[in-house]
Coordinates of C-alpha atoms in Angstrom, one line a residue:
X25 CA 148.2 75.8 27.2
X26 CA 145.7 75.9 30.0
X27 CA 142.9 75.5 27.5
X28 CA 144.6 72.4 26.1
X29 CA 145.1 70.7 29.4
X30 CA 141.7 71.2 30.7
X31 CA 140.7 69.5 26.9
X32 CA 143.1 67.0 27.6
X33 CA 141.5 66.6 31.0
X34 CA 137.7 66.3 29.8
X35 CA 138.3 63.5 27.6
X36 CA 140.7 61.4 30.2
X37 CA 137.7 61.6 32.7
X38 CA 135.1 59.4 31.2
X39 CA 137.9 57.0 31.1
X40 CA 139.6 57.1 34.2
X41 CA 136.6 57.1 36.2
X42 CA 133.9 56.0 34.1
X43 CA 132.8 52.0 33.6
X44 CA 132.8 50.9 29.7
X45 CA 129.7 49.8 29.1
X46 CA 129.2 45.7 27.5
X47 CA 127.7 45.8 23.5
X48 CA 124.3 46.2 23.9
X49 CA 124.0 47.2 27.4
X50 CA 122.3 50.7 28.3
X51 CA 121.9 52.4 31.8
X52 CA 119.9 55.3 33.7
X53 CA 120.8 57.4 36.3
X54 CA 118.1 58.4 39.3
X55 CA 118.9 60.8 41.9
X56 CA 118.9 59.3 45.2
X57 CA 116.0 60.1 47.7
X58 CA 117.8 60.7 50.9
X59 CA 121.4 60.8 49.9
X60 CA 122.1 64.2 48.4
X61 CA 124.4 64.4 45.2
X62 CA 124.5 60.3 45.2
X63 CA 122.8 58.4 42.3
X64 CA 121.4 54.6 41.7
X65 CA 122.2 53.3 38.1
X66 CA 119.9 50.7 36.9
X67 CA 121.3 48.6 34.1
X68 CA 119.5 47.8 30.5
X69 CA 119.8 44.8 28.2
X70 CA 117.4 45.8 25.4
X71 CA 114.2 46.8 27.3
X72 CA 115.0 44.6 30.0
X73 CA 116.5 45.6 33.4
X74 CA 118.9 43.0 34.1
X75 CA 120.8 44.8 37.5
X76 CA 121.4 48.5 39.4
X77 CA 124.1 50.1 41.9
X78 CA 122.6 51.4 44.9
X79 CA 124.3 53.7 47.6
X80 CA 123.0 52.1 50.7
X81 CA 121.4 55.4 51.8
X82 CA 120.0 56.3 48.3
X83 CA 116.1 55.7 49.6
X84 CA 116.4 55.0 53.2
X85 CA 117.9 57.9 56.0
X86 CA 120.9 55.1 57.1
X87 CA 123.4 56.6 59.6
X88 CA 126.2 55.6 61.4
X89 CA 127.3 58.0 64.1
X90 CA 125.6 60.8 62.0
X91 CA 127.7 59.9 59.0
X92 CA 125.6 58.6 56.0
X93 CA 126.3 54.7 55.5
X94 CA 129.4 54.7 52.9
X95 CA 128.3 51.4 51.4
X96 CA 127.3 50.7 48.0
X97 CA 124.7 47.7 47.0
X98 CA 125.4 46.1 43.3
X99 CA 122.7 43.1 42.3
X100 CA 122.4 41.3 39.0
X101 CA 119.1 40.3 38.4
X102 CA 119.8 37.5 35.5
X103 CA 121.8 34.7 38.3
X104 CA 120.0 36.6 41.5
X105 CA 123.8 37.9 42.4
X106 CA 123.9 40.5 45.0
X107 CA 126.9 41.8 46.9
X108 CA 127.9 45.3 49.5
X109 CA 131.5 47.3 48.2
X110 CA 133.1 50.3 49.3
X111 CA 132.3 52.9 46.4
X112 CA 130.1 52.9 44.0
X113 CA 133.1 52.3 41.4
X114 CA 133.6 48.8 42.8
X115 CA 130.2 48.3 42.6
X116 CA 129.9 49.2 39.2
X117 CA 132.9 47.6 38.3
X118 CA 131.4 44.0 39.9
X119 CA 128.1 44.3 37.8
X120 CA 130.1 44.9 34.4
X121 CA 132.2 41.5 35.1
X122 CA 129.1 40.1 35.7
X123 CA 127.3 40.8 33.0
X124 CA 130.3 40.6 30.4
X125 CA 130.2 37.4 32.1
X126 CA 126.7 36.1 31.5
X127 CA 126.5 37.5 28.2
X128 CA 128.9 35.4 26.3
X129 CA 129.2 33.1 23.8
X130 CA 129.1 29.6 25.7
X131 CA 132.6 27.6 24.6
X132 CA 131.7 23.7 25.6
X133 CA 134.7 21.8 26.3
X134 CA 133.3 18.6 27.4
X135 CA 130.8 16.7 25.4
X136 CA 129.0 13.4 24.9
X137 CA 129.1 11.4 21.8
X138 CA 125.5 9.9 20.7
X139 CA 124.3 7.5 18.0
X140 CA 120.7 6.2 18.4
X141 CA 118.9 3.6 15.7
X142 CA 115.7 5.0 15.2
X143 CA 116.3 7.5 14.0
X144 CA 119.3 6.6 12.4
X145 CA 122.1 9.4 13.5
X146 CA 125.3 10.3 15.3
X147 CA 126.3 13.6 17.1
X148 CA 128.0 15.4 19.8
X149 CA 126.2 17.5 22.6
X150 CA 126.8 19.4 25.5
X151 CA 128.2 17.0 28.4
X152 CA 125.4 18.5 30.7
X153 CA 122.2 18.7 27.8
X154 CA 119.6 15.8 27.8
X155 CA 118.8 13.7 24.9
X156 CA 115.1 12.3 24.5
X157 CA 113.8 9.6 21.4
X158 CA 109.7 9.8 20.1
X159 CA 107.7 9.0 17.7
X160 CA 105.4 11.3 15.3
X161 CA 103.9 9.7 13.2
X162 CA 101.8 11.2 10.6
X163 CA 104.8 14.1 10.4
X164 CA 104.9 14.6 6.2
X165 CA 102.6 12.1 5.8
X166 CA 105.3 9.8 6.8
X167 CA 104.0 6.3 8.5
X168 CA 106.9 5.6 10.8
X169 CA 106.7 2.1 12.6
X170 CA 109.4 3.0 15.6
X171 CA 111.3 6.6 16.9
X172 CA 111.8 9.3 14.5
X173 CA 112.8 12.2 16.1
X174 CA 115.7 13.1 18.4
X175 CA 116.1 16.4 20.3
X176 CA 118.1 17.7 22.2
X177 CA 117.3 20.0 25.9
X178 CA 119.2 22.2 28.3
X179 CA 118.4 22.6 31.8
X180 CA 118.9 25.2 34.7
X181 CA 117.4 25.9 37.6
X182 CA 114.0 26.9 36.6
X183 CA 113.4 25.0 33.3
X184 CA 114.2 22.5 30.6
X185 CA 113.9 23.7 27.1
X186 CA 114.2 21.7 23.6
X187 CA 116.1 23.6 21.6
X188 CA 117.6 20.9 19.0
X189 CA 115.2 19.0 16.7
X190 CA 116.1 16.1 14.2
X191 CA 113.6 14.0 12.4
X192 CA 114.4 11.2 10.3
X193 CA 111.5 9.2 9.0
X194 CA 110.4 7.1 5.7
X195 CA 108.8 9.4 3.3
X196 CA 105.8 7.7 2.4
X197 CA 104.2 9.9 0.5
X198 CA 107.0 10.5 -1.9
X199 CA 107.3 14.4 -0.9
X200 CA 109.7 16.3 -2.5
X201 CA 112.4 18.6 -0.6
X202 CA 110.1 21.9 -1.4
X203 CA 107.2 20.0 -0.7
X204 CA 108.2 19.4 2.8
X205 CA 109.7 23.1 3.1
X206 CA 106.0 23.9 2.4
X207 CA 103.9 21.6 4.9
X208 CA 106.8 23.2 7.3
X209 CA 105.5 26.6 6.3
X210 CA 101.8 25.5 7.0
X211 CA 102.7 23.9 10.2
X212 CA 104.9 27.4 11.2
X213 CA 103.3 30.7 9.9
X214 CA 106.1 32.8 11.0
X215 CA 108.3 30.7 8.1
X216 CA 108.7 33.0 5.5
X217 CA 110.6 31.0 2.7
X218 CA 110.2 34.5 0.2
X219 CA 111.4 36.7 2.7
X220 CA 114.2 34.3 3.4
X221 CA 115.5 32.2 0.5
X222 CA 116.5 28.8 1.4
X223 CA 120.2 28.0 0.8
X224 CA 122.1 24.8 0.4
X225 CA 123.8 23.6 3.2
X226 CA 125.6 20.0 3.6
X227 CA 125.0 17.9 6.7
X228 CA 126.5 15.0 7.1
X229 CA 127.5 14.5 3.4
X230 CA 123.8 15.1 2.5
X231 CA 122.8 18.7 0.9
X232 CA 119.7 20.3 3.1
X233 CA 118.1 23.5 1.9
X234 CA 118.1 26.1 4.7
X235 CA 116.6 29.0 5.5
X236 CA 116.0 31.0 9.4
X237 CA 113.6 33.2 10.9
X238 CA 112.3 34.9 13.6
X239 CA 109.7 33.8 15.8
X240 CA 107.7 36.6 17.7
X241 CA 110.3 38.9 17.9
X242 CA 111.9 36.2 21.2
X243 CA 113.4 33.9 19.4
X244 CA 115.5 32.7 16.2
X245 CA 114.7 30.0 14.3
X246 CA 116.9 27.4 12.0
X247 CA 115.5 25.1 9.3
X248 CA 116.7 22.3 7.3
X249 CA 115.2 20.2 4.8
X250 CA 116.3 16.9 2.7
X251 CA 113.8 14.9 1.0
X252 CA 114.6 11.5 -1.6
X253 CA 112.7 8.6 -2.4
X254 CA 113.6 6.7 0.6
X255 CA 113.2 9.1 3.5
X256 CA 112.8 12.6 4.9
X257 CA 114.9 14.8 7.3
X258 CA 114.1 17.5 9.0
X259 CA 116.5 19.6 11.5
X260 CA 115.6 22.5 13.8
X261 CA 117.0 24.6 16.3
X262 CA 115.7 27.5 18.1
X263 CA 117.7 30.0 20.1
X264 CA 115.3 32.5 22.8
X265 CA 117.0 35.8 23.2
X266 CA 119.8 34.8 25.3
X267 CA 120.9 31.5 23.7
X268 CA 121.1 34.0 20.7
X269 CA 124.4 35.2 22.2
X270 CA 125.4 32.2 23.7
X271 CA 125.1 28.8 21.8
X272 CA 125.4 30.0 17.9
X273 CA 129.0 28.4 18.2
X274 CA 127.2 25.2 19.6
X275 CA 124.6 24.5 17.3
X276 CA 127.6 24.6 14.2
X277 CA 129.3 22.3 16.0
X278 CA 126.7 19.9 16.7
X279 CA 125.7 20.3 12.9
X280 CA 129.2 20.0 11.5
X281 CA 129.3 16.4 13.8
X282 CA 126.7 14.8 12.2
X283 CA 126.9 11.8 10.1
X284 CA 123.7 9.6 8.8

């Protein structure tokens, strides 16, 4: 009986008092410098250190009234969050929320409606993204005589990124659908349309061939293609490592809204 509580009691531990780590997310353990028997954890997304929990006295002799200072220090590096608990449980317990928090897919519930002529198309976006209209000419050999591309940027507080692409334009030189899926290749060497077959996938009533890949091992990339006698269309989006987790849901739905 005594073996099979203390059994009982091993496995309850890790549960009662330990922190369930998010998917994906590792940590280390480092014995504190002046603060005997305490530990700092610093926190792992990938090979990335994204936050840590600090006793207060882990590497500096803090005192109060010859008592080592209780408190426990809990920062998470992605937002630049940092906050002071009680235990080191709270502490940990803050970060986890945090990052659970951060890492998550993105659900939009407020969006714009959009429909711009050149290029001719209609969408939804994010209520707080940026839209922007140019003009490339030349793109496929295509001679374009107003806007032909429409993308789509984010913003925060240190950048803006363009991470939807749509390009509409006259096709000129008569191209063909794998035709265009090859100058695409040229253009983009990390395309690999062997490795990755291209699939058929309907936008906006129109069937695109499709295929993804990954471009230097930051960020993952979505192509489609539709070529006819009248015109070309090309649609991108690129996702960097965290927009991975977060907009997947978002780019669908800003696919599955489009109509030519």
């Amino acid at each position: 009986m005594k073996t099979l509580i203390l059994i009982l009691f091993v496995a309850i531990v890790p549960f009662a008092y330990g922190q369930q780590l998010p998917a994906g997310v590792t940590s280390k353990s480092f014995d504190c410098t002046y603060a005997t028997g305490q530990s700092a954890n610093y926190y792992y997304k990938g090979d990335e250190m994204i936050g840590m929990v600090e006793p207060s006295s882990c590497n500096y002799s803090e005192t109060q009234g010859g008592r080592v200072n209780p408190l426990c220090y809990a920062e998470f590096y992605m937002t630049q969050q940092r906050d002071t608990f009680s235990t080191k449980k709270e502490a940990t317990s803050w970060l986890i929320a945090a990052i659970e928090e951060y890492y998550k897919p993105v659900e939009i519930t407020k969006w714009q409606k959009l429909k711009v002529q050149p290029p001719k198309v209609s969408l939804k976006y994010p209520w707080d993204w940026e839209y922007k209209l140019a003009k490339n000419d030349g793109i496929f050999q295509s001679k374009s005589q107003s806007e032909n591309k429409l993308s789509l940027w984010t913003r925060d507080q240190w950048s803006t990124s363009e991470i939807f692409v749509i390009i509409r334009t006259p096709n000129t030189a008569k191209r063909t659908t794998v035709e265009v899926m090859e100058m695409t290749s040229r253009m983009n060497g990390a395309i690999n349309l062997k490795a990755n077959p291209p699939k058929d996938v309907v936008i906006g009533g129109k069937t695109f061939k499709s295929s993804r890949n990954e471009f230097m091992m930051q960020m993952d990339q979505y192509h489609f293609w539709y070529a006819d006698e009248l015109e070309i269309i090309y649609v991108n989006y690129n996702l960097l490592k965290n927009e991975r987790i977060w907009y997947p849901e978002v780019m669908k739905s800003i696919l599955e809204s489009i109509t030519w």
